[in-house]
N, CA, C and O atoms as a DFTB+ gen file, in Angstrom:
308 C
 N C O
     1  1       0.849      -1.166       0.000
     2  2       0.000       0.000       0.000
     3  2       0.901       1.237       0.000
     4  3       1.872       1.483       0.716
     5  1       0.332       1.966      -0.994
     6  2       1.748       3.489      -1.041
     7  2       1.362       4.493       0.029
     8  3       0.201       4.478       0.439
     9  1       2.265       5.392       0.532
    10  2       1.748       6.435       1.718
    11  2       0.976       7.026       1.165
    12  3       0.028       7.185       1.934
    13  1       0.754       7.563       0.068
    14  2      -0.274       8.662      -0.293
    15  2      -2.081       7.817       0.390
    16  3      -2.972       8.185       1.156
    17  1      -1.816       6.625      -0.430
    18  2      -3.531       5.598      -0.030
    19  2      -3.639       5.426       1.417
    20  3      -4.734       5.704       1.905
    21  1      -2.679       5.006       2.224
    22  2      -2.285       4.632       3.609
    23  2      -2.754       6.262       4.004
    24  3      -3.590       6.487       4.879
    25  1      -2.511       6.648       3.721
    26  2      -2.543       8.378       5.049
    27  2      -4.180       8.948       4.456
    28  3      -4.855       9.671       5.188
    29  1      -4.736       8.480       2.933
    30  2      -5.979       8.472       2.939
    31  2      -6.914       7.560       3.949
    32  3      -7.943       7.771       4.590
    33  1      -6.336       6.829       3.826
    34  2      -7.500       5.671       4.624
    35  2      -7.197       5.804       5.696
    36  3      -8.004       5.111       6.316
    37  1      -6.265       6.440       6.671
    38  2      -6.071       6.765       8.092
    39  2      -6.882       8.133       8.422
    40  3      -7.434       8.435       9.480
    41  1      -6.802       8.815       7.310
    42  2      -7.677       9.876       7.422
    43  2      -9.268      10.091       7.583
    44  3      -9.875      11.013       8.128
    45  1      -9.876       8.615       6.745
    46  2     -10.650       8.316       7.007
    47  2     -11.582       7.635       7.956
    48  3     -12.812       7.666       7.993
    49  1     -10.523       6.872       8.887
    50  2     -10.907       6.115       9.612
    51  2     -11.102       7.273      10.982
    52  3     -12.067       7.346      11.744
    53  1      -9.808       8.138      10.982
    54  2     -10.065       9.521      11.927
    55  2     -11.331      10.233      11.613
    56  3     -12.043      10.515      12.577
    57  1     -11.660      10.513      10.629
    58  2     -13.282      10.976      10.461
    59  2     -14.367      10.187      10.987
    60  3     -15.325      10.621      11.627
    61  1     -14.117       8.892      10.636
    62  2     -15.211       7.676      10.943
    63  2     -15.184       8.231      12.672
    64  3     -16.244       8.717      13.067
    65  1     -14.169       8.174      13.544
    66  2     -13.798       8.143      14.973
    67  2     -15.020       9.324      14.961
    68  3     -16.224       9.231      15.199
    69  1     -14.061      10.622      14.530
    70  2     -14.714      11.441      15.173
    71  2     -15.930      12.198      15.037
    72  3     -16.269      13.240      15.598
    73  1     -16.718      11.247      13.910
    74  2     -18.476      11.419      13.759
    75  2     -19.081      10.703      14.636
    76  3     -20.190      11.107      14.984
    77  1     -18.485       9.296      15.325
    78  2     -19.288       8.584      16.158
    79  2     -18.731       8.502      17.346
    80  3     -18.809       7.606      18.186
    81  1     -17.885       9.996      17.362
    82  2     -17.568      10.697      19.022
    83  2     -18.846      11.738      18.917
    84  3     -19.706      11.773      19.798
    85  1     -18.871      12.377      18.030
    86  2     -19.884      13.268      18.071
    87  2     -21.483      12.676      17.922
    88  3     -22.392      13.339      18.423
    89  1     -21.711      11.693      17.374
    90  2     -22.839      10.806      17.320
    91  2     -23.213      10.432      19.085
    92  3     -24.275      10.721      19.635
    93  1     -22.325       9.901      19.578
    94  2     -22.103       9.601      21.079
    95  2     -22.587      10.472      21.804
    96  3     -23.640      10.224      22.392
    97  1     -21.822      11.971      21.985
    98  2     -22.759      13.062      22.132
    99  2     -23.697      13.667      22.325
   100  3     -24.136      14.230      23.328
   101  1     -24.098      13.543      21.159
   102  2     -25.518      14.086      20.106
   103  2     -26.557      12.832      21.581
   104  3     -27.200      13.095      22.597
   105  1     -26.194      11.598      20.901
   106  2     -27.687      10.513      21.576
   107  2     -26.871      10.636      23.322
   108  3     -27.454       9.741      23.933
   109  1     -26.212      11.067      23.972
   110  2     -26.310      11.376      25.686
   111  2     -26.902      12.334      26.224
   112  3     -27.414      12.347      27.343
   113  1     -26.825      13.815      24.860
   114  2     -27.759      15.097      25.107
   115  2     -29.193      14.997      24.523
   116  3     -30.000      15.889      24.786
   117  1     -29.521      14.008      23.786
   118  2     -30.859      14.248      23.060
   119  2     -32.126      13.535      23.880
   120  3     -31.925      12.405      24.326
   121  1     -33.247      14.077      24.062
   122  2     -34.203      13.907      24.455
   123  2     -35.011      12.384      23.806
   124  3     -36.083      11.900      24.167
   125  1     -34.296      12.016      23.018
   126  2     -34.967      11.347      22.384
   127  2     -34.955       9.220      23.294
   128  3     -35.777       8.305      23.265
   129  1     -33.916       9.340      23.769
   130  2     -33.130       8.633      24.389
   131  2     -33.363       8.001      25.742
   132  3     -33.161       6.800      25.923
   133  1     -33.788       8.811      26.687
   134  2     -34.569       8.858      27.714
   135  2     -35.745       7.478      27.800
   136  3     -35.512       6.661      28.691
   137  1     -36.419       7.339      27.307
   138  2     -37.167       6.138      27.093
   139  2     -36.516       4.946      27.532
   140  3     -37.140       4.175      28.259
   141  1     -35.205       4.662      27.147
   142  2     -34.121       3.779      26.946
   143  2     -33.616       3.613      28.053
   144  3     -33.389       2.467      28.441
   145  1     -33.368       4.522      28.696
   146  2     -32.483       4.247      30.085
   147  2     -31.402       3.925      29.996
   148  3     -30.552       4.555      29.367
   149  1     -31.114       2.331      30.927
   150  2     -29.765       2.399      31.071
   151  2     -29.288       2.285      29.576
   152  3     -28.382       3.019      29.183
   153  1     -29.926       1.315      28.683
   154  2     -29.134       0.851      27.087
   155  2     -29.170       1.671      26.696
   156  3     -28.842       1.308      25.567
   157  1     -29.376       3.170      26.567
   158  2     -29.556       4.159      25.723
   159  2     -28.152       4.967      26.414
   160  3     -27.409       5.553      25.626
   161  1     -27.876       4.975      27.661
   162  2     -26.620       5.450      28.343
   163  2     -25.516       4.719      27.654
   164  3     -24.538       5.194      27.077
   165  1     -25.976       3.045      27.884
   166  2     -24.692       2.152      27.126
   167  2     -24.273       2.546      26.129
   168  3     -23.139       3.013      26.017
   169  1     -25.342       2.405      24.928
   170  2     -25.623       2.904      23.745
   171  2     -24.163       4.135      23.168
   172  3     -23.109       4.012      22.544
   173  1     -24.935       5.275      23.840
   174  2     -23.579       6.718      23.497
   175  2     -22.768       6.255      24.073
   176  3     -21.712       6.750      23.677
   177  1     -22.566       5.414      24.973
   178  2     -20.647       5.679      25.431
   179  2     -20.056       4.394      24.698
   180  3     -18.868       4.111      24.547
   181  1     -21.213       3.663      24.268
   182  2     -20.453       3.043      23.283
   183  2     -19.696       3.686      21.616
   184  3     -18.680       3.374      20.994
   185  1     -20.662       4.563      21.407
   186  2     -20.012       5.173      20.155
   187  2     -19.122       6.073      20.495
   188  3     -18.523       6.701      19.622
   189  1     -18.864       6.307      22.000
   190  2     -18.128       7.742      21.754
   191  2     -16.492       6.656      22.224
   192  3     -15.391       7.183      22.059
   193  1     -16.609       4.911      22.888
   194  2     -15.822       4.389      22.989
   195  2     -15.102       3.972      21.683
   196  3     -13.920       4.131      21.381
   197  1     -16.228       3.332      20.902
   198  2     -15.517       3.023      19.760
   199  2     -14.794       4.190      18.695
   200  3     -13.834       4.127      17.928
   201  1     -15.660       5.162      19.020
   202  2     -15.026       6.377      18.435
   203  2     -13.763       6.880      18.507
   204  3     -13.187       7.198      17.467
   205  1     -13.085       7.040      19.881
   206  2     -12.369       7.192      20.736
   207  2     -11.119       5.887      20.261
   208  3     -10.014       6.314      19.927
   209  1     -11.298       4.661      20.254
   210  2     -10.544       3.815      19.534
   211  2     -10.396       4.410      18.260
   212  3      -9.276       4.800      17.928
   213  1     -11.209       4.518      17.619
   214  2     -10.792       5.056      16.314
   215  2      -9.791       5.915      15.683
   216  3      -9.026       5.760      14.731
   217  1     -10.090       7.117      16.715
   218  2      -9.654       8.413      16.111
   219  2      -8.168       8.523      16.974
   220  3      -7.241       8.948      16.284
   221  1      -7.931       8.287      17.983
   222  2      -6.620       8.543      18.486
   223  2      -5.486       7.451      18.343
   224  3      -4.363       7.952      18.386
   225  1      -5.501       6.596      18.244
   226  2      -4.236       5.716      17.947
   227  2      -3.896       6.016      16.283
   228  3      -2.775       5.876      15.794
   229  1      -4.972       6.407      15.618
   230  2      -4.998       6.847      13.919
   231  2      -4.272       8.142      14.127
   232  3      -3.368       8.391      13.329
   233  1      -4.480       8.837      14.895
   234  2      -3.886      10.272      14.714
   235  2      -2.284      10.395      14.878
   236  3      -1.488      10.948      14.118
   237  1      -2.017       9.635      16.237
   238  2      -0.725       9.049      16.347
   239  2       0.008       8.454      14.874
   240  3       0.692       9.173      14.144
   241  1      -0.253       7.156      14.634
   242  2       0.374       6.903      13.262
   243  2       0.648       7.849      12.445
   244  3       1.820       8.070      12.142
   245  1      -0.731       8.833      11.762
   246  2      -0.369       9.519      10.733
   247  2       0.383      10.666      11.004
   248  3       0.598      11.404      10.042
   249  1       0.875      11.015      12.200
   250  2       1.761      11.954      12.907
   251  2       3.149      11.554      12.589
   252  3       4.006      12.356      12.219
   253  1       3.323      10.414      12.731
   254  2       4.530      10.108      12.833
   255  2       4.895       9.636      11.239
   256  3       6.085       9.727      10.936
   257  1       4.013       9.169      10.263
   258  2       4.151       8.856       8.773
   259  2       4.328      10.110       8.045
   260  3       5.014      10.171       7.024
   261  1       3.529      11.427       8.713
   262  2       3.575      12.517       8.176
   263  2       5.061      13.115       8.369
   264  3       5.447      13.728       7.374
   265  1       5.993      13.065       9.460
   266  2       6.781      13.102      10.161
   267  2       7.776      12.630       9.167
   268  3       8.372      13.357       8.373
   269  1       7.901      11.326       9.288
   270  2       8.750      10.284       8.781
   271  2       9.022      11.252       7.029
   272  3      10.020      11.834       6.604
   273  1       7.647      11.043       6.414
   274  2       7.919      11.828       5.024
   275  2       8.534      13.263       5.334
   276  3       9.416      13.419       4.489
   277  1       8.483      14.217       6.036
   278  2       9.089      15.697       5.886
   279  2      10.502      15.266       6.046
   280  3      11.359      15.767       5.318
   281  1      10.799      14.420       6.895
   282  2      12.157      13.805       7.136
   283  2      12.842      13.497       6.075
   284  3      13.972      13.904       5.809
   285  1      12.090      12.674       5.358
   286  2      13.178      12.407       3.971
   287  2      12.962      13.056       2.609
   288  3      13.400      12.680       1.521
   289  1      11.975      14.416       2.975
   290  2      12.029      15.156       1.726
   291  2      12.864      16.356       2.448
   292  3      13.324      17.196       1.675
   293  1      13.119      16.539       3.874
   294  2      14.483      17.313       3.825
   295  2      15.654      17.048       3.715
   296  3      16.300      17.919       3.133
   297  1      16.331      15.976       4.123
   298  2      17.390      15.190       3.762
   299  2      17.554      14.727       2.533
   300  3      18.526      13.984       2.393
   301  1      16.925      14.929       1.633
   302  2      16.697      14.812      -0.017
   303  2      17.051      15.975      -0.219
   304  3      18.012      16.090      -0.980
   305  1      16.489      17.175       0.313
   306  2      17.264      18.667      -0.294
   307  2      18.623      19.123      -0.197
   308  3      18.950      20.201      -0.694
């Protein structure tokens, strides 16, 4: 897989994170939810868990891939 596709699809997966951090959110503040009780509590902290997996160990990597490339396009100059 080349870095350009790799740092797309990490990018994506950081978006995926952090819509269903904000999804998580959204259903702990919404009225709608309440009905549900405890599974509706489970519910958001589950998306804002899996979210949370998502988006930060991804951010890390592409930090350091982003990193890694400035590295050897300055040592190339």
């Amino acid at each position: 897989m080349s870095d350009e596709l790799l740092i797309r699809v990490l990018k994506g997966v950081m978006l995926v994170g952090i819509g269903l951090i904000l999804l998580g959110v959204y259903l702990h503040n919404s009225a709608h939810m309440a009905p549900l009780g405890v599974k509706g509590i489970l519910l958001s902290a589950g998306c804002v868990a899996v979210g949370m997996i998502l988006s930060l160990p991804t951010k890390m990597y592409l930090t350091l891939v982003l990193m890694k490339r400035e590295s050897e396009r300055s040592s190339s100059s």
